[in-house]
Tab-separated table of C-alpha atoms in Angstrom:
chain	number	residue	atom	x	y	z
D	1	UNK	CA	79.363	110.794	104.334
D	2	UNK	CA	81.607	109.292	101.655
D	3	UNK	CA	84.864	108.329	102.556
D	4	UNK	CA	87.675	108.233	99.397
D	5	UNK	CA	89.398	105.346	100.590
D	6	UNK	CA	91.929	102.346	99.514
D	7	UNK	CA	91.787	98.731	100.856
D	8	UNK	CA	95.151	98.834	102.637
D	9	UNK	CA	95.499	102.450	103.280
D	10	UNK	CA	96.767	102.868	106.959
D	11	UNK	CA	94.844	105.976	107.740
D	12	UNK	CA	92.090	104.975	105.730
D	13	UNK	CA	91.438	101.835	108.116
D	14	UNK	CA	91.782	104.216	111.227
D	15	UNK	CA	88.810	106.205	109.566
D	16	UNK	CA	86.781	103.136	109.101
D	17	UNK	CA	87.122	102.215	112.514
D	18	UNK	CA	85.942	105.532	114.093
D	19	UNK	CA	83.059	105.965	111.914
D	20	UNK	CA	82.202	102.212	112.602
D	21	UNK	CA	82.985	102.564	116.748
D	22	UNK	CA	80.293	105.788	116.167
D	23	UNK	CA	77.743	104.619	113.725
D	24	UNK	CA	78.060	106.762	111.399
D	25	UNK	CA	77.176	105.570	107.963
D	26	UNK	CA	79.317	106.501	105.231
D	27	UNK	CA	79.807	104.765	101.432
D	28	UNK	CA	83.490	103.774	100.399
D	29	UNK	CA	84.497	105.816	97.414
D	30	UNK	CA	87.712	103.690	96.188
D	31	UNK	CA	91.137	104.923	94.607
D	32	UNK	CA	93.456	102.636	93.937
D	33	UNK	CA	97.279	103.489	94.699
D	34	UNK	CA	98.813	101.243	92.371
D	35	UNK	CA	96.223	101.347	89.245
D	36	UNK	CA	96.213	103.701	86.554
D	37	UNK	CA	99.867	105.394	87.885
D	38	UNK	CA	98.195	105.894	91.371
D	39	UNK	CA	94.513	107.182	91.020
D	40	UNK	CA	95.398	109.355	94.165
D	41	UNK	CA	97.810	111.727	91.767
D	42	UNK	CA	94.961	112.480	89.224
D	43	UNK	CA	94.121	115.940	88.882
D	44	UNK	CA	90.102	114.947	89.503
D	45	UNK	CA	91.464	113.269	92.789
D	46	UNK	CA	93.558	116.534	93.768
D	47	UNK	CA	91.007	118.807	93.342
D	48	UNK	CA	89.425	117.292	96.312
D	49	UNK	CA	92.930	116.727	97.991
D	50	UNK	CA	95.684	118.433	96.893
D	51	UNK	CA	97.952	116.238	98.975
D	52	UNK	CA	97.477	113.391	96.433
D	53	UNK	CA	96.739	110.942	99.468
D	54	UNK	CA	93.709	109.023	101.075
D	55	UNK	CA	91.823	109.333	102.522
D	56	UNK	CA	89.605	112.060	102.165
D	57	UNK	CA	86.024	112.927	103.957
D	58	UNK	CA	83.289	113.886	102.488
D	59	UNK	CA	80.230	115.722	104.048
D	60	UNK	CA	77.032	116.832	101.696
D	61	UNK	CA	76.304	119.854	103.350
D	62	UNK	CA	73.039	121.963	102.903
D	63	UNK	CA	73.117	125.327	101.988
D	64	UNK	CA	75.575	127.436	99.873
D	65	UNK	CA	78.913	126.368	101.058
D	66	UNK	CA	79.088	122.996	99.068
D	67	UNK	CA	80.171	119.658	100.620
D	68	UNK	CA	83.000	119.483	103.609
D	69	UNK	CA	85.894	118.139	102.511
D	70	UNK	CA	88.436	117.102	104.883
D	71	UNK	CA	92.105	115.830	104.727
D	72	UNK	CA	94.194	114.157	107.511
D	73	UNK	CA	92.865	110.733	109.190
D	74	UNK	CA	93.402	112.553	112.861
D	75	UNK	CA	92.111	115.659	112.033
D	76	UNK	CA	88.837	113.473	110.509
D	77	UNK	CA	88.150	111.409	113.444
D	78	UNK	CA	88.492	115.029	116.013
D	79	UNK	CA	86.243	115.766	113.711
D	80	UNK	CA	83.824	112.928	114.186
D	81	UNK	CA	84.376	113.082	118.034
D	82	UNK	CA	83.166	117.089	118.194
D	83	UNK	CA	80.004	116.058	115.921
D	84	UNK	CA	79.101	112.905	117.065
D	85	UNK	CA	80.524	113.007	120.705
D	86	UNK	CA	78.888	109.412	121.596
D	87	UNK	CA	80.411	106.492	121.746
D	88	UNK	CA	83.168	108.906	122.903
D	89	UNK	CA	87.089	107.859	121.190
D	90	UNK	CA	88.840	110.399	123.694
D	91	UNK	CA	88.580	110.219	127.692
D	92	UNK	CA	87.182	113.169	129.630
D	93	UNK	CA	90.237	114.409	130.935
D	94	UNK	CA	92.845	117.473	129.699
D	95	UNK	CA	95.741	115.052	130.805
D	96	UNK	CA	94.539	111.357	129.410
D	97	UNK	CA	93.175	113.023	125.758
D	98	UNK	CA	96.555	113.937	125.761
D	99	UNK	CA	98.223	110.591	126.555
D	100	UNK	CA	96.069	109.066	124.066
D	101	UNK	CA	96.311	111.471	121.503
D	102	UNK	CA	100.243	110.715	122.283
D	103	UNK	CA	99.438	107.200	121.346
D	104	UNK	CA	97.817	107.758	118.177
D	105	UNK	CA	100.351	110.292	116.999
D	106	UNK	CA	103.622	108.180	117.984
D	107	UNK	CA	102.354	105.912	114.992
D	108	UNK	CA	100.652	108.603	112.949
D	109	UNK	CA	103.793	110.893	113.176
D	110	UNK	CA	106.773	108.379	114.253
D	111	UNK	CA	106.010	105.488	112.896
D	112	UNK	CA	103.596	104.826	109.252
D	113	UNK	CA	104.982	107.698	107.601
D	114	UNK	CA	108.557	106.011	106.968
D	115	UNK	CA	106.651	103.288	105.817
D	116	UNK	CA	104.241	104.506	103.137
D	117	UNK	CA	104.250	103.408	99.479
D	118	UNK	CA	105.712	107.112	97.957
D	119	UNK	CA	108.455	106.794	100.359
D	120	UNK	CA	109.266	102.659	99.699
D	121	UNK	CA	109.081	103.794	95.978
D	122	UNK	CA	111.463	106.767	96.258
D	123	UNK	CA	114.077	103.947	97.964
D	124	UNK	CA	113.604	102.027	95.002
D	125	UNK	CA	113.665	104.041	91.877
D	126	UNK	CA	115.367	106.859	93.178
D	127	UNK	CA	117.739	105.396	96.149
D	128	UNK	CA	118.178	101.983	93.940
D	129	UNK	CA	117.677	99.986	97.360
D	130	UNK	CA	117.171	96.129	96.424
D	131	UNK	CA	114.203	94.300	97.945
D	132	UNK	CA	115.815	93.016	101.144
D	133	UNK	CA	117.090	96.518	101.943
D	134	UNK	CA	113.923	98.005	101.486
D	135	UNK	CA	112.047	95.584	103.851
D	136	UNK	CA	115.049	95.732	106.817
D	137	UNK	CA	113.637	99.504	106.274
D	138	UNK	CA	109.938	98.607	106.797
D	139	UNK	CA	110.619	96.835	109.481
D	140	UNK	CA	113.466	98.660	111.297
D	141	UNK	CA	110.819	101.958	111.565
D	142	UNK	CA	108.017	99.615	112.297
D	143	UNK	CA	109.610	97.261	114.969
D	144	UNK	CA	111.408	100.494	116.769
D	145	UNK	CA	108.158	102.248	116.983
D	146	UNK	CA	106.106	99.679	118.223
D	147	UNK	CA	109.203	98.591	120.526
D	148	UNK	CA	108.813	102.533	121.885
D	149	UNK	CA	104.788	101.848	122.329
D	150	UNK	CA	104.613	98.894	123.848
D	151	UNK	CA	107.199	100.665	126.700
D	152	UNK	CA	104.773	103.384	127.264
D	153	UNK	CA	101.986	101.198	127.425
D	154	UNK	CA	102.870	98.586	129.920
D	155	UNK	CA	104.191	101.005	131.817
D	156	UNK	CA	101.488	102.727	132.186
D	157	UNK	CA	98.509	102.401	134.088
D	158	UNK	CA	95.695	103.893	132.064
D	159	UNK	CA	95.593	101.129	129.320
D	160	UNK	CA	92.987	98.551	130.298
D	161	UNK	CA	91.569	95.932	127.469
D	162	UNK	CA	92.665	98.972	124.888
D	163	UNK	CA	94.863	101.345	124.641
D	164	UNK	CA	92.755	103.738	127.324
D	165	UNK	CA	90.589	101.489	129.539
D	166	UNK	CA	88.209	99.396	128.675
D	167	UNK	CA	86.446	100.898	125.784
D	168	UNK	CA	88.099	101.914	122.478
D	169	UNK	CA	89.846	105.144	121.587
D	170	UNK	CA	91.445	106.996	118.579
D	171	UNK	CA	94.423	105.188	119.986
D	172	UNK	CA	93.350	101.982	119.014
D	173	UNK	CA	91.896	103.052	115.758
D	174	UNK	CA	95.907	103.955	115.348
D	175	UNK	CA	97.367	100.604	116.642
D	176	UNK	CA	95.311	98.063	114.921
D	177	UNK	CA	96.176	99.057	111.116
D	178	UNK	CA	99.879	99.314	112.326
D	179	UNK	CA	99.752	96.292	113.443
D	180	UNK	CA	97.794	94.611	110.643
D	181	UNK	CA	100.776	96.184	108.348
D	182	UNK	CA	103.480	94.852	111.043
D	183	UNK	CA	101.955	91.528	110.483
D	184	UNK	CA	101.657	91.391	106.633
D	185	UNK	CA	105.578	92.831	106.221
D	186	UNK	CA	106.555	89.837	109.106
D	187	UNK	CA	107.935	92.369	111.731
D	188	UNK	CA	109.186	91.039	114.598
D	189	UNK	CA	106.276	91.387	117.157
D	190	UNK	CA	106.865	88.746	120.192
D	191	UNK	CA	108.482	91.515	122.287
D	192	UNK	CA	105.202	93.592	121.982
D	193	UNK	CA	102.885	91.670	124.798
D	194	UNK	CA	100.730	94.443	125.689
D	195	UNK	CA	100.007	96.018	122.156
D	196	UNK	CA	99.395	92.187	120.787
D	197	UNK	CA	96.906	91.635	123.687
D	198	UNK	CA	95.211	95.119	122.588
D	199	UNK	CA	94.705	94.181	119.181
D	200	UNK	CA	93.223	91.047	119.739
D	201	UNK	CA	90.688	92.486	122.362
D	202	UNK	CA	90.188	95.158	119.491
D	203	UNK	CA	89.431	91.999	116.989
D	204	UNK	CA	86.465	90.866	119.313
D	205	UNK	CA	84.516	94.276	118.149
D	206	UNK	CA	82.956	94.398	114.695
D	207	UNK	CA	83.611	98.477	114.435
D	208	UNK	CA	87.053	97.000	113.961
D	209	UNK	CA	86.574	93.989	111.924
D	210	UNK	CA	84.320	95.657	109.756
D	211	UNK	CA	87.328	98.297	108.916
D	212	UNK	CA	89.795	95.567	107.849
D	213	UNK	CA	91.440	95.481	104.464
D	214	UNK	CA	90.191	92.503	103.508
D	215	UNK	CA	86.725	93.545	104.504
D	216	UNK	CA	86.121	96.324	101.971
D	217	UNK	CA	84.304	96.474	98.870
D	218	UNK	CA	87.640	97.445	96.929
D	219	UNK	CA	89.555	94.255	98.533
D	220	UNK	CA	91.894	92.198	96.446
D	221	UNK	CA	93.697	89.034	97.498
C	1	UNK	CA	105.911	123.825	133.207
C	2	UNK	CA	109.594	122.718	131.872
C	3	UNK	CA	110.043	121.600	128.346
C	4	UNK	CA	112.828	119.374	127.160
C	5	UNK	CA	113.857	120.944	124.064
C	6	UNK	CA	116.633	121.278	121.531
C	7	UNK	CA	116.588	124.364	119.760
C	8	UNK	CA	116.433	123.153	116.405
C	9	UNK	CA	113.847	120.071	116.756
C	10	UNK	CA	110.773	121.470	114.441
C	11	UNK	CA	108.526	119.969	117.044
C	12	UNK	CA	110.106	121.206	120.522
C	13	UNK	CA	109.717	124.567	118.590
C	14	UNK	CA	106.329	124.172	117.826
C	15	UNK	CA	105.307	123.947	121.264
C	16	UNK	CA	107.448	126.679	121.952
C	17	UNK	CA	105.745	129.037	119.712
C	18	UNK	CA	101.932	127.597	121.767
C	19	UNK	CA	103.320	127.981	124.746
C	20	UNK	CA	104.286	132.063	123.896
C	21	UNK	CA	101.317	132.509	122.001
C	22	UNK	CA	99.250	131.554	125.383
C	23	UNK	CA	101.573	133.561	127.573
C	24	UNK	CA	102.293	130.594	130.013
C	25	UNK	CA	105.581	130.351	131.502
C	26	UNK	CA	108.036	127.617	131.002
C	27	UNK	CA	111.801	126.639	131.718
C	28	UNK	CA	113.856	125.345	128.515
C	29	UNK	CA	115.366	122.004	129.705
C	30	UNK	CA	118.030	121.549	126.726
C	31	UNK	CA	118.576	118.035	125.255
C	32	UNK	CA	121.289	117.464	123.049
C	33	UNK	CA	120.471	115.864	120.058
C	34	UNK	CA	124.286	114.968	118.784
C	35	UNK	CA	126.393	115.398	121.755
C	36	UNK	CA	126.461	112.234	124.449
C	37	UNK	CA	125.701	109.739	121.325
C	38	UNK	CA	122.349	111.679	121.575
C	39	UNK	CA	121.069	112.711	125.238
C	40	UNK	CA	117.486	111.867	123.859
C	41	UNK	CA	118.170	108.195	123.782
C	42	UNK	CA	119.689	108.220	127.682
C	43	UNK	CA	118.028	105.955	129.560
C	44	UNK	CA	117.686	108.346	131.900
C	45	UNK	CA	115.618	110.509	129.460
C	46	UNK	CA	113.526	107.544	128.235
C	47	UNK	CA	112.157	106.990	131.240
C	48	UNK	CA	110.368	110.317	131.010
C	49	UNK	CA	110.423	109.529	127.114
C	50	UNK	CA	109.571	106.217	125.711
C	51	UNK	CA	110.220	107.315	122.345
C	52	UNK	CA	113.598	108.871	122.716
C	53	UNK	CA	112.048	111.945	121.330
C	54	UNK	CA	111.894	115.554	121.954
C	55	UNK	CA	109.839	117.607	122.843
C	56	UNK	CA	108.856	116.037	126.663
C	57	UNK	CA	106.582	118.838	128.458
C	58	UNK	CA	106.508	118.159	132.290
C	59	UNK	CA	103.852	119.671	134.041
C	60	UNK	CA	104.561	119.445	138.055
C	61	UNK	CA	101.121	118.287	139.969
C	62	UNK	CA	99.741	118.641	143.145
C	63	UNK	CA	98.840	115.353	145.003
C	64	UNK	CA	99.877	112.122	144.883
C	65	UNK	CA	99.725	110.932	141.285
C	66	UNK	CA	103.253	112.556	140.456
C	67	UNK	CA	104.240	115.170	137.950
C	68	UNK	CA	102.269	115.302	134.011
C	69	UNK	CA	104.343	113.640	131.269
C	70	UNK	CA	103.811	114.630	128.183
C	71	UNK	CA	105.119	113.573	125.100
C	72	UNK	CA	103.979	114.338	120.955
C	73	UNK	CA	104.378	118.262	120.344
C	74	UNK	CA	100.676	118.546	118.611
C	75	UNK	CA	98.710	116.573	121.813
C	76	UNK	CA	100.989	118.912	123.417
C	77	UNK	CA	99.328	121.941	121.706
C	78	UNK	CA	96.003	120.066	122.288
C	79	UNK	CA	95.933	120.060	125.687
C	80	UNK	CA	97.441	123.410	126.135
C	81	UNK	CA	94.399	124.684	124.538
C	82	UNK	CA	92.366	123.276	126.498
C	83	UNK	CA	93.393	124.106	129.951
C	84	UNK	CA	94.441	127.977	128.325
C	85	UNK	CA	91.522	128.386	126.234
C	86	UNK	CA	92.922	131.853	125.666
C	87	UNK	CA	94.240	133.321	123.088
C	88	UNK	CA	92.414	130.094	120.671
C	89	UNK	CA	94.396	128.060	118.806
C	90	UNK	CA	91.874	125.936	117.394
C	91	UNK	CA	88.741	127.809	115.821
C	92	UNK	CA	85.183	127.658	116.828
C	93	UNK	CA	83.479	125.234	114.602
C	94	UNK	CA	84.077	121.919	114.147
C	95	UNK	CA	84.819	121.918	110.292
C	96	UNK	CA	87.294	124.792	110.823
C	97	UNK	CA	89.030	123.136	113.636
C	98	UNK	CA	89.590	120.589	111.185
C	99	UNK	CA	90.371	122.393	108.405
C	100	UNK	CA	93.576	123.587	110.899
C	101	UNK	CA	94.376	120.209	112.089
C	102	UNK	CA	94.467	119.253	108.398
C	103	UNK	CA	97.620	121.605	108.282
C	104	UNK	CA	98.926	121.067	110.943
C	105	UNK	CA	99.512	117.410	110.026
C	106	UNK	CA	100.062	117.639	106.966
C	107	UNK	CA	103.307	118.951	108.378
C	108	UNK	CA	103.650	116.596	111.479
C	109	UNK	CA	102.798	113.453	109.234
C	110	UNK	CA	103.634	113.710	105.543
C	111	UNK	CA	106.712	116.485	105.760
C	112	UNK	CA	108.636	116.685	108.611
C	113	UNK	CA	108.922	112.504	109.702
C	114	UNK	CA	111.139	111.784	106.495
C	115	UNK	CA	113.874	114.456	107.534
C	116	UNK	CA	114.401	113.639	110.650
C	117	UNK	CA	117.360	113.246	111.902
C	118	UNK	CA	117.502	109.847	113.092
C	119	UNK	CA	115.380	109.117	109.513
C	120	UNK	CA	119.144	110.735	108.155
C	121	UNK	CA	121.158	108.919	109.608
C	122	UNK	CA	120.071	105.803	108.441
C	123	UNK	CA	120.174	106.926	104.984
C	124	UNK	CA	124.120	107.017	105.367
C	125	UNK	CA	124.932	104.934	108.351
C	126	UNK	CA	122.828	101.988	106.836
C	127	UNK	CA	121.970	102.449	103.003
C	128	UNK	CA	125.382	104.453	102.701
C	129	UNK	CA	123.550	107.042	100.887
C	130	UNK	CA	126.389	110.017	99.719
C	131	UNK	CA	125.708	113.489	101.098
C	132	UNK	CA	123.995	114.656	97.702
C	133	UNK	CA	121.611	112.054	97.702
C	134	UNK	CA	120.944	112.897	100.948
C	135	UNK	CA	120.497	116.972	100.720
C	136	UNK	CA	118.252	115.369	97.623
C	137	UNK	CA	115.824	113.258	100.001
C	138	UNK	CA	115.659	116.163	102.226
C	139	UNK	CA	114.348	118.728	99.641
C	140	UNK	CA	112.093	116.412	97.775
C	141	UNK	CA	109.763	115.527	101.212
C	142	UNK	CA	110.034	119.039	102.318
C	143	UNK	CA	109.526	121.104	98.627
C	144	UNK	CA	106.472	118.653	98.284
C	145	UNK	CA	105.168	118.804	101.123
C	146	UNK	CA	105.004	122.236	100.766
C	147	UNK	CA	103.985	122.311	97.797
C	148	UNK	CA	100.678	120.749	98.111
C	149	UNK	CA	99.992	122.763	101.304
C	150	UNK	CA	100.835	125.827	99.077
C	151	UNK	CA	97.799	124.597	97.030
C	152	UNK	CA	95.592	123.876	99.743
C	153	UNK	CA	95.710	127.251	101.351
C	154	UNK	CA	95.789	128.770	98.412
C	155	UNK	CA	92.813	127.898	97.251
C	156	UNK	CA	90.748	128.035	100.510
C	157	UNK	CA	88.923	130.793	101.407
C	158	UNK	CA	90.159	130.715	105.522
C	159	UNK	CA	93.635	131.578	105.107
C	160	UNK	CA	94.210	135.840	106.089
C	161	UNK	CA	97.296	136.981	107.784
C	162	UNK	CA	98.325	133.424	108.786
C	163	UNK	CA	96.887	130.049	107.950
C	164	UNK	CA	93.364	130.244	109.351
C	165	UNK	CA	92.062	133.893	109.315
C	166	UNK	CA	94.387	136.766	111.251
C	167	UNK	CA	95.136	135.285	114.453
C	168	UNK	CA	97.902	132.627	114.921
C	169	UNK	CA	96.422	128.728	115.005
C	170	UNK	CA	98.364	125.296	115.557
C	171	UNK	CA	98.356	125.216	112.004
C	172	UNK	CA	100.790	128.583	112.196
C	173	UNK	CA	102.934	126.497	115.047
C	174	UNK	CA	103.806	123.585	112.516
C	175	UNK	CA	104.098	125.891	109.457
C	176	UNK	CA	106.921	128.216	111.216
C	177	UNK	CA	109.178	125.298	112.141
C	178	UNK	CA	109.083	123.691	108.669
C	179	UNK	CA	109.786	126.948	106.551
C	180	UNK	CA	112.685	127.264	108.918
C	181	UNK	CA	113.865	123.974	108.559
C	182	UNK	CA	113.215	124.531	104.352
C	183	UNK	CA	115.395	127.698	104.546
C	184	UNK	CA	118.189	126.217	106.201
C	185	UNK	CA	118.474	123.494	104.144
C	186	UNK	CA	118.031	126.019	100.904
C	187	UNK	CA	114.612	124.017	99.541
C	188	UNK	CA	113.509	126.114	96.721
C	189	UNK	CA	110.494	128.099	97.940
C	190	UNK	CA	109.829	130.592	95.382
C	191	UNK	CA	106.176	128.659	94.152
C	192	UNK	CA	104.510	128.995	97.915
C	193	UNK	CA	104.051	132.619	98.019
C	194	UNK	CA	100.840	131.860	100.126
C	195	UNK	CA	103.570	130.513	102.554
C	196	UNK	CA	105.889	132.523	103.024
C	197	UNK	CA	103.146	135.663	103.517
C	198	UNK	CA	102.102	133.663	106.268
C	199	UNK	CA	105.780	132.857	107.239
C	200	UNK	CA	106.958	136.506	107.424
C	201	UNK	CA	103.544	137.583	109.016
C	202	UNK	CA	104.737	135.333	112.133
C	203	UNK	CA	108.150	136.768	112.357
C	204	UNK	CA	106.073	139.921	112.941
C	205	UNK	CA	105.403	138.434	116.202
C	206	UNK	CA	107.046	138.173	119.379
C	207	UNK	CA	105.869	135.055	120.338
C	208	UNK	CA	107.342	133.682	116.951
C	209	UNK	CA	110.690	135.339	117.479
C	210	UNK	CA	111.299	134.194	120.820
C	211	UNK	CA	110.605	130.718	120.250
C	212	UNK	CA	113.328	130.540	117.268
C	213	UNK	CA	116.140	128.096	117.469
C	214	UNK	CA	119.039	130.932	117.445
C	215	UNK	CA	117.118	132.536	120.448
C	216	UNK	CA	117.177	129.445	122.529
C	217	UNK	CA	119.381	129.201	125.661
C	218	UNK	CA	121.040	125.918	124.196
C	219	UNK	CA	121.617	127.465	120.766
C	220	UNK	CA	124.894	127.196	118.515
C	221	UNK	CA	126.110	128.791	116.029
């Protein structure tokens, strides 16, 4: 598999971790957000994904119907669960897949999408927001919806030493790069007990440490 | 099953629309998004509700563990599909399931988050953003989200009489709720006729019809 993907990318990072939790090996195919006005926006780029955003999946496939190209970091790693069901990232019941698919899409849905670069740009250039009002932004969306998780976490009894138990999940292939953003943009995480203890235990596994930013072939200081 | 709704939240109408597609019963418990300085962020409802979000879908249980909380419209949708397999909302195959997921989130992640309403109100409560520049923020997420979906289903073979093929998906379920939302807020649609076939093939439906905002018990003028 090839896996279009950019250092610092959110859902990228989530990607990485699932294919690395599974085994599966893939090759990093990098575009760059910021170079060349956003290698994401080419026309090559959205003729694989006409959203203009990473990452993107890519499966050489035999026979006539060409390589599988999937969009959508959630709808990839379903994906890799249904093919590749073992180590499994979703429990065995109707009612916990749900609560941790409720996990994973509190961030994917509630919480990086205020956050990403087109939207801090728009703020800027269109909005004319200065620099401090821009990050009280960042970290107003990212402190209230990690404030919302870690209630639903500790108040729940499924999480273990992740999200779900004590093996890791698509939740936790959610959390981490949240948190790894919440940490670069200084949020305010000392209220956040339970999700800081889950991302350390998450640290202590290569699938994840593997997956970092800093860890990829397209890395920059 | 009882489903705290409003009746214009894109996402409490999205499970709607499942939940009449599958046929099971439900009772509408209304939540007032404005009224009550906003009944979703009660304390009351955020102990059913971490996230001071709607939809919540409550599932009373049998036994000791205490009624099913759910929360996240699509791992709403999820799990309805998978304890009513019938009518399918998800495809057969893996990379088709996928390809509907794709949708689907490309809706839930990149489109609807950045006009929500509590994503509104900051624009003028905090940056003091004027009501153009507001309507303004509001078309350009929505008209390009839609836009790029426009390309990907146009361009895909899958897409018949709605998203994927000629029955009703999740993809369908997110789709509905965002045209609405477009309409209302007079986005120009006139590039996405691939949309709005699909858009006006729903309202053909009953399922579609009943789960629309003006026929909701809590619904205003």
């Amino acid at each position: 598999m090839k896996l279009y993907s950019y250092f610092r990318s959110s859902a990228s990072y989530r990607v990485r971790i699932a294919l690395n939790l599974k085994g599966i090996p893939y090759d990093i195919v990098p575009v760059h957000l910021l170079k060349h006005g956003g290698e994401q926006l080419s026309q090559l780029y959205r003729t694989l994904n006409s959203d203009g955003l990473v990452p993107t999946l890519v499966e050489d496939a035999d026979g006539a119907d060409g390589p599988h190209v999937l969009t959508q970091s959630l709808a990839m790693i379903e994906y890799l669960e249904e093919i590749h069901p073992t180590p499994a990232l979703l429990p065995s019941t109707p009612l916990d897949r749900a609560f941790v698919r409720g996990v994973a899409l509190a961030i994917a849905c509630d919480t990086h999408p205020l956050n990403n670069l087109r939207v801090l740009r728009y703020l800027v250039h269109e909005l004319k927001v200065d620099e401090n009002a821009k990050n009280a932004w960042y970290r107003h969306w990212c402190e209230s919806g990690l404030a919302a998780l870690e209630v639903t976490l500790a108040r729940d009894k499924r999480p273990g030493k992740f999200c779900y138990g004590d093996t890791p999940t698509l939740a936790d292939c959610c959390l981490v790069p949240q948190i790894f953003n919440a940490q670069r943009l200084k949020c305010d995480l000392s209220a956040m007990p339970t999700l800081m203890r889950i991302y350390e235990n998450c640290q202590q596994l290569e699938a994840f440490v593997n997956a970092a930013p800093q860890n990829q072939p397209d890395a920059e200081a």
